[in-house]
Coordinates of C-alpha atoms in Angstrom, one line a residue:
M30 CA -81.2 50.2 -12.9
Y31 CA -78.8 51.4 -15.7
S32 CA -76.8 54.5 -15.7
S33 CA -77.2 57.2 -18.4
K34 CA -74.3 59.2 -19.8
I35 CA -73.9 62.0 -22.4
T36 CA -72.2 60.4 -25.4
G37 CA -72.6 63.2 -27.9
L38 CA -72.8 67.0 -27.9
G39 CA -73.5 69.6 -30.5
Y40 CA -74.6 73.2 -31.1
Y41 CA -75.5 75.5 -33.9
V42 CA -76.0 79.3 -34.0
P43 CA -76.9 81.6 -36.8
E44 CA -74.3 83.3 -38.8
N45 CA -75.8 86.7 -38.2
V46 CA -74.0 88.6 -35.4
V47 CA -75.9 91.6 -33.7
T48 CA -73.6 93.7 -31.6
N49 CA -74.7 96.1 -28.9
D50 CA -73.8 99.0 -31.3
D51 CA -76.1 97.4 -33.9
L52 CA -79.0 97.7 -31.5
T53 CA -78.5 101.4 -31.1
Q54 CA -79.8 101.8 -34.7
F55 CA -83.4 101.2 -33.7
M56 CA -83.5 101.8 -29.9
E57 CA -82.0 104.2 -27.3
T58 CA -79.3 102.2 -25.6
S59 CA -75.5 101.8 -25.7
D60 CA -72.9 99.2 -25.5
E61 CA -71.8 100.4 -22.1
W62 CA -75.4 100.3 -20.7
I63 CA -76.0 96.6 -21.9
Q64 CA -72.6 95.2 -20.8
E65 CA -72.9 96.8 -17.5
R66 CA -76.4 95.3 -16.7
T67 CA -76.0 91.9 -18.5
G68 CA -72.4 91.2 -19.5
I69 CA -73.6 90.7 -23.2
K70 CA -71.5 92.1 -26.0
E71 CA -73.2 90.5 -28.9
R72 CA -75.9 87.8 -29.9
R73 CA -76.8 85.8 -32.9
W74 CA -80.2 86.6 -34.5
I75 CA -81.6 84.6 -37.6
D76 CA -81.6 86.8 -40.7
P77 CA -84.7 85.6 -42.6
K78 CA -83.2 87.3 -45.8
T79 CA -80.2 85.1 -45.8
S80 CA -81.1 82.0 -44.0
D81 CA -83.8 79.3 -43.7
D82 CA -83.0 78.7 -40.1
S83 CA -85.9 78.2 -37.6
T84 CA -86.2 76.7 -34.1
S85 CA -86.6 73.2 -35.6
V86 CA -84.1 73.7 -38.2
M87 CA -81.4 74.9 -35.8
G88 CA -82.3 72.1 -33.5
A89 CA -81.9 69.5 -36.3
K90 CA -78.4 71.0 -37.2
A91 CA -77.2 70.7 -33.6
A92 CA -78.6 67.2 -33.3
K93 CA -76.8 65.9 -36.4
I94 CA -73.5 67.0 -34.8
A95 CA -74.5 65.4 -31.5
I96 CA -75.5 62.0 -33.0
E97 CA -72.3 61.8 -35.1
R98 CA -70.1 62.6 -32.1
A99 CA -71.9 59.8 -30.1
G100 CA -70.8 57.4 -32.9
L101 CA -74.5 56.7 -33.7
T102 CA -76.8 57.1 -36.7
K103 CA -80.2 58.6 -36.7
D104 CA -81.7 55.1 -36.8
D105 CA -80.1 54.4 -33.4
I106 CA -82.1 57.1 -31.5
D107 CA -85.1 55.8 -29.6
F108 CA -86.8 58.9 -28.5
I109 CA -86.7 62.7 -28.9
I110 CA -87.1 65.3 -26.2
F111 CA -87.4 69.0 -27.5
A112 CA -87.2 71.9 -25.3
T113 CA -88.3 75.5 -26.4
L114 CA -90.6 78.5 -25.8
S115 CA -90.3 79.5 -29.4
P116 CA -91.7 76.6 -31.4
D117 CA -92.1 77.1 -35.2
L118 CA -95.9 76.3 -34.9
Y119 CA -98.2 76.8 -32.0
F120 CA -98.9 73.1 -32.7
P121 CA -97.7 70.5 -33.5
G122 CA -94.5 70.8 -31.5
G123 CA -90.9 70.9 -32.6
G124 CA -90.2 67.3 -31.6
V125 CA -92.0 65.8 -34.5
Q126 CA -90.4 68.3 -36.8
I127 CA -87.0 67.0 -35.8
Q128 CA -88.2 63.5 -36.5
E129 CA -89.0 64.6 -40.0
L130 CA -86.1 66.8 -40.7
L131 CA -83.6 64.0 -39.7
D132 CA -85.7 61.4 -41.5
M133 CA -85.9 59.2 -38.3
P134 CA -87.9 56.1 -37.7
T135 CA -91.4 56.7 -36.2
I136 CA -90.0 57.0 -32.6
G137 CA -91.7 59.2 -30.0
A138 CA -91.2 62.8 -29.6
L139 CA -91.9 65.0 -26.5
D140 CA -91.9 68.7 -26.2
V141 CA -91.0 70.4 -23.0
R142 CA -92.2 73.9 -22.4
N143 CA -90.1 75.1 -19.2
Q144 CA -88.4 78.0 -20.8
C145 CA -84.8 78.7 -19.3
S146 CA -84.9 75.5 -17.2
G147 CA -86.1 73.5 -20.3
F148 CA -82.9 71.6 -21.0
I149 CA -82.4 70.6 -17.4
Y150 CA -85.9 69.3 -17.2
S151 CA -85.5 67.5 -20.6
L152 CA -82.2 65.9 -19.5
S153 CA -83.9 64.7 -16.3
V154 CA -86.7 63.1 -18.3
A155 CA -84.3 61.4 -20.7
D156 CA -82.3 60.1 -17.7
Q157 CA -85.4 58.4 -16.3
F158 CA -86.2 56.8 -19.5
I159 CA -82.7 55.3 -19.9
K160 CA -82.2 54.3 -16.2
T161 CA -85.5 52.3 -16.2
G162 CA -84.4 50.5 -19.4
M163 CA -87.1 51.9 -21.6
Y164 CA -84.7 53.6 -24.1
K165 CA -81.2 53.1 -25.0
N166 CA -80.3 56.4 -26.8
V167 CA -82.4 59.6 -26.2
L168 CA -81.7 62.8 -28.2
V169 CA -82.3 66.0 -26.1
I170 CA -82.5 69.3 -27.8
G171 CA -82.8 72.9 -26.6
S172 CA -83.5 75.5 -29.4
E173 CA -84.8 79.0 -29.4
N174 CA -85.7 81.6 -32.1
H175 CA -86.3 84.7 -30.0
S176 CA -85.4 87.3 -32.5
G177 CA -88.6 86.8 -34.5
G178 CA -90.7 87.9 -31.4
L179 CA -88.7 90.7 -29.8
E180 CA -89.9 94.3 -29.8
R181 CA -87.1 96.1 -31.7
S182 CA -87.8 99.6 -30.2
T183 CA -86.8 101.6 -27.1
R184 CA -90.0 100.4 -25.4
G185 CA -88.8 96.8 -25.6
R186 CA -85.1 97.2 -24.8
G187 CA -85.2 95.9 -21.4
V188 CA -85.9 92.4 -22.9
T189 CA -84.8 92.7 -26.4
V190 CA -81.1 93.4 -25.6
I191 CA -80.9 90.1 -23.6
F192 CA -82.0 87.4 -26.0
G193 CA -80.4 85.5 -28.8
D194 CA -81.1 82.6 -31.2
G195 CA -79.4 79.2 -31.3
A196 CA -79.6 75.5 -30.4
G197 CA -77.8 72.8 -28.7
A198 CA -78.3 68.9 -28.5
A199 CA -77.0 66.0 -26.5
V200 CA -77.3 62.3 -26.9
L201 CA -77.9 60.4 -23.6
S202 CA -77.1 56.8 -23.8
R203 CA -77.4 53.8 -21.5
S204 CA -74.4 52.6 -19.7
E205 CA -73.8 49.9 -17.1
E206 CA -70.9 51.8 -15.4
K207 CA -71.9 52.7 -11.9
G208 CA -71.1 56.0 -10.4
R209 CA -70.6 57.9 -13.9
G210 CA -72.8 59.8 -16.1
I211 CA -75.9 61.5 -14.5
L212 CA -75.8 61.1 -10.7
S213 CA -79.0 62.9 -10.0
S214 CA -81.4 65.7 -11.1
H215 CA -83.4 68.1 -9.0
L216 CA -86.5 70.0 -10.3
H217 CA -88.6 72.9 -8.8
S218 CA -91.2 75.4 -9.6
E219 CA -93.1 78.2 -8.0
G220 CA -96.1 79.3 -10.2
K221 CA -97.2 82.2 -8.0
Y222 CA -94.4 84.3 -9.6
A223 CA -95.4 83.3 -13.3
K224 CA -96.3 86.9 -14.2
E225 CA -92.9 88.3 -13.3
L226 CA -91.5 86.7 -16.5
M227 CA -94.0 85.8 -19.0
L228 CA -95.6 86.1 -22.5
E229 CA -99.2 86.9 -22.0
G230 CA -100.5 86.7 -25.5
P231 CA -101.5 84.9 -27.5
S232 CA -103.4 82.7 -25.2
T233 CA -106.7 80.9 -24.9
A234 CA -107.9 83.7 -22.5
R235 CA -107.6 86.1 -25.4
W236 CA -107.7 84.0 -28.4
V237 CA -107.7 84.5 -32.2
P238 CA -111.1 86.2 -32.8
E239 CA -110.4 88.7 -30.1
I240 CA -106.9 89.4 -31.3
M241 CA -108.1 90.0 -34.9
D242 CA -110.9 92.3 -33.8
A243 CA -108.6 94.4 -31.7
N244 CA -105.7 94.9 -34.0
D245 CA -104.1 97.2 -31.6
P246 CA -100.6 98.4 -32.3
D247 CA -100.2 99.5 -28.7
D248 CA -101.0 96.0 -27.3
T249 CA -97.7 94.8 -25.8
S250 CA -99.0 91.4 -24.5
Y251 CA -97.4 89.6 -27.5
Y252 CA -94.0 90.7 -26.4
P253 CA -92.1 89.1 -23.6
Y254 CA -92.4 90.8 -20.1
M255 CA -89.8 90.6 -17.3
N256 CA -89.5 92.2 -13.9
G257 CA -85.8 92.2 -14.1
Q258 CA -84.8 93.1 -10.6
F259 CA -87.3 90.7 -9.0
V260 CA -86.3 87.9 -11.3
F261 CA -82.6 88.5 -10.4
K262 CA -83.2 88.4 -6.7
H263 CA -85.0 85.2 -7.0
A264 CA -82.5 83.5 -9.5
V265 CA -79.4 84.0 -7.2
V266 CA -81.3 82.3 -4.4
R267 CA -82.7 79.4 -6.3
F268 CA -79.5 78.8 -8.3
S269 CA -77.7 78.4 -5.0
E270 CA -80.3 76.1 -3.5
A271 CA -80.5 73.8 -6.6
I272 CA -76.6 73.4 -6.7
V273 CA -76.4 72.7 -3.0
E274 CA -79.3 70.2 -3.2
G275 CA -77.5 68.3 -6.0
L276 CA -74.2 68.2 -4.1
Q277 CA -75.8 67.1 -0.9
A278 CA -77.8 64.4 -2.6
N279 CA -74.5 62.9 -3.8
G280 CA -72.5 63.5 -0.6
L281 CA -70.3 66.1 -2.3
Q282 CA -68.9 69.4 -1.5
K283 CA -68.5 72.6 -3.4
E284 CA -64.9 72.0 -3.6
D285 CA -65.7 68.8 -5.6
I286 CA -67.1 70.8 -8.6
D287 CA -64.8 70.7 -11.6
M288 CA -67.1 72.7 -14.0
L289 CA -70.2 74.6 -13.2
I290 CA -72.4 75.4 -16.3
P291 CA -75.1 78.0 -15.2
H292 CA -77.9 79.1 -17.4
Q293 CA -76.8 82.1 -19.3
A294 CA -79.5 84.5 -18.1
N295 CA -77.2 87.4 -17.0
L296 CA -73.5 87.4 -16.4
R297 CA -74.0 89.2 -13.0
I298 CA -76.0 86.3 -11.8
A299 CA -73.3 83.8 -12.7
Q300 CA -70.7 85.9 -11.2
F301 CA -72.7 86.1 -8.0
I302 CA -73.1 82.3 -7.8
Q303 CA -69.4 81.9 -8.6
K304 CA -68.4 84.1 -5.8
K305 CA -70.8 82.5 -3.2
F306 CA -69.4 79.1 -4.0
Q307 CA -65.9 80.4 -4.0
L308 CA -65.1 78.8 -7.6
S309 CA -62.2 79.9 -9.7
D310 CA -62.6 81.3 -13.1
D311 CA -61.6 77.9 -14.7
K312 CA -64.5 76.1 -13.0
V313 CA -67.4 78.2 -14.3
Y314 CA -68.2 78.5 -18.0
N315 CA -70.0 81.6 -19.4
N316 CA -70.6 82.5 -23.0
I317 CA -73.5 85.0 -22.6
M318 CA -71.2 87.7 -23.8
R319 CA -71.2 86.1 -27.3
Y320 CA -74.7 84.8 -27.6
G321 CA -76.9 86.5 -25.0
N322 CA -79.7 84.4 -23.3
T323 CA -80.7 81.5 -25.6
T324 CA -83.2 80.2 -22.9
A325 CA -83.7 76.4 -23.4
A326 CA -80.5 76.3 -25.5
S327 CA -78.2 78.1 -23.2
V328 CA -77.0 75.3 -20.9
I329 CA -76.4 72.9 -23.7
I330 CA -74.5 75.3 -26.0
A331 CA -72.4 76.4 -23.0
L332 CA -71.8 72.6 -22.1
T333 CA -70.9 71.9 -25.7
E334 CA -68.4 74.7 -26.0
A335 CA -66.8 73.9 -22.7
W336 CA -66.3 70.3 -23.7
E337 CA -64.9 71.3 -27.2
E338 CA -62.5 73.7 -25.4
G339 CA -61.1 70.8 -23.4
K340 CA -62.4 72.3 -20.1
I341 CA -64.4 69.1 -19.2
N342 CA -62.4 65.9 -19.0
D343 CA -63.1 62.3 -18.1
G344 CA -63.9 61.9 -14.4
D345 CA -64.8 65.6 -13.8
L346 CA -67.8 66.6 -11.7
V347 CA -70.0 68.7 -13.9
V348 CA -73.0 70.6 -12.4
L349 CA -75.7 72.2 -14.7
A350 CA -78.1 74.6 -13.2
A351 CA -80.9 76.9 -14.5
F352 CA -83.6 79.2 -13.3
G353 CA -86.3 81.0 -15.4
S354 CA -89.9 81.7 -16.3
G355 CA -92.5 79.8 -14.2
F356 CA -90.6 80.2 -11.9
T357 CA -88.9 76.9 -12.7
W358 CA -85.5 75.9 -11.7
G359 CA -83.2 72.8 -11.3
S360 CA -79.9 71.2 -11.3
V361 CA -78.2 68.1 -12.9
V362 CA -75.0 66.6 -11.4
I363 CA -72.9 64.6 -13.7
R364 CA -69.7 62.5 -13.3
W365 CA -68.2 62.8 -16.8

């Protein structure tokens, strides 16, 4: 089998910066309250008055950067994997929109709906396509437009203060160099906790005719719901398990980690994991304070920034880990 390695990285975030103080204009909250609970200072939200950004448009912008950095052209890409929970359209998915926006050949496009672990799942799928020889270069994108679906009021602040918009992309390419690139990936789910972090509507259980008939302004099922404390408690356990699983599968120890990129769900979760694995500050990368939780885009945005800042170097052991709605979680172990 072949090896697969990341050859290009890119990310894009909207220009519009929304600080914690900005949020106080339409909800009862404070900068201190938000930072204490999440570590977030600001996030990027698409401003529809000044930008044509959308989930797919942002994904395309990030993808162009990643493809160029890989030393490739759009015509060299064999397959697209697009991860998001906030597609521009209910159907078709964002993958085909990327194919159109980038004017690519009629290659296949796959959409992944695994929310916060979406990029981890997508990278694992791309890895299998390449290792088996089916494809040579796979474009993997995580992109989210949360701001268009958040409840901007005190009632919704528990969720609204957390999420931001943005996109990241990676090109995964075939390699014959053994022991480098993606060493392994590990994926899990536990659907019995689906309702602890979910978006109930719209759904086929309560579909378009019922929604239109009700027209109920007090119906909150269209806004994300999160049982924050419950999710936090499970996240710290599953994060740790996924990281240990990845290390053990490759005969590695926690001391071998050069860079851990955790999903940017909450700075307190990342700090808990860092302390548990006794990792120094230079071995964990966090950017949630600047972007909030960008769900499927968070790991790839953080990975790209860490690489751009010279914090990831040739030969480093890089571990990616994510946990989120589903519940789903996983890890990817990479020898850079």
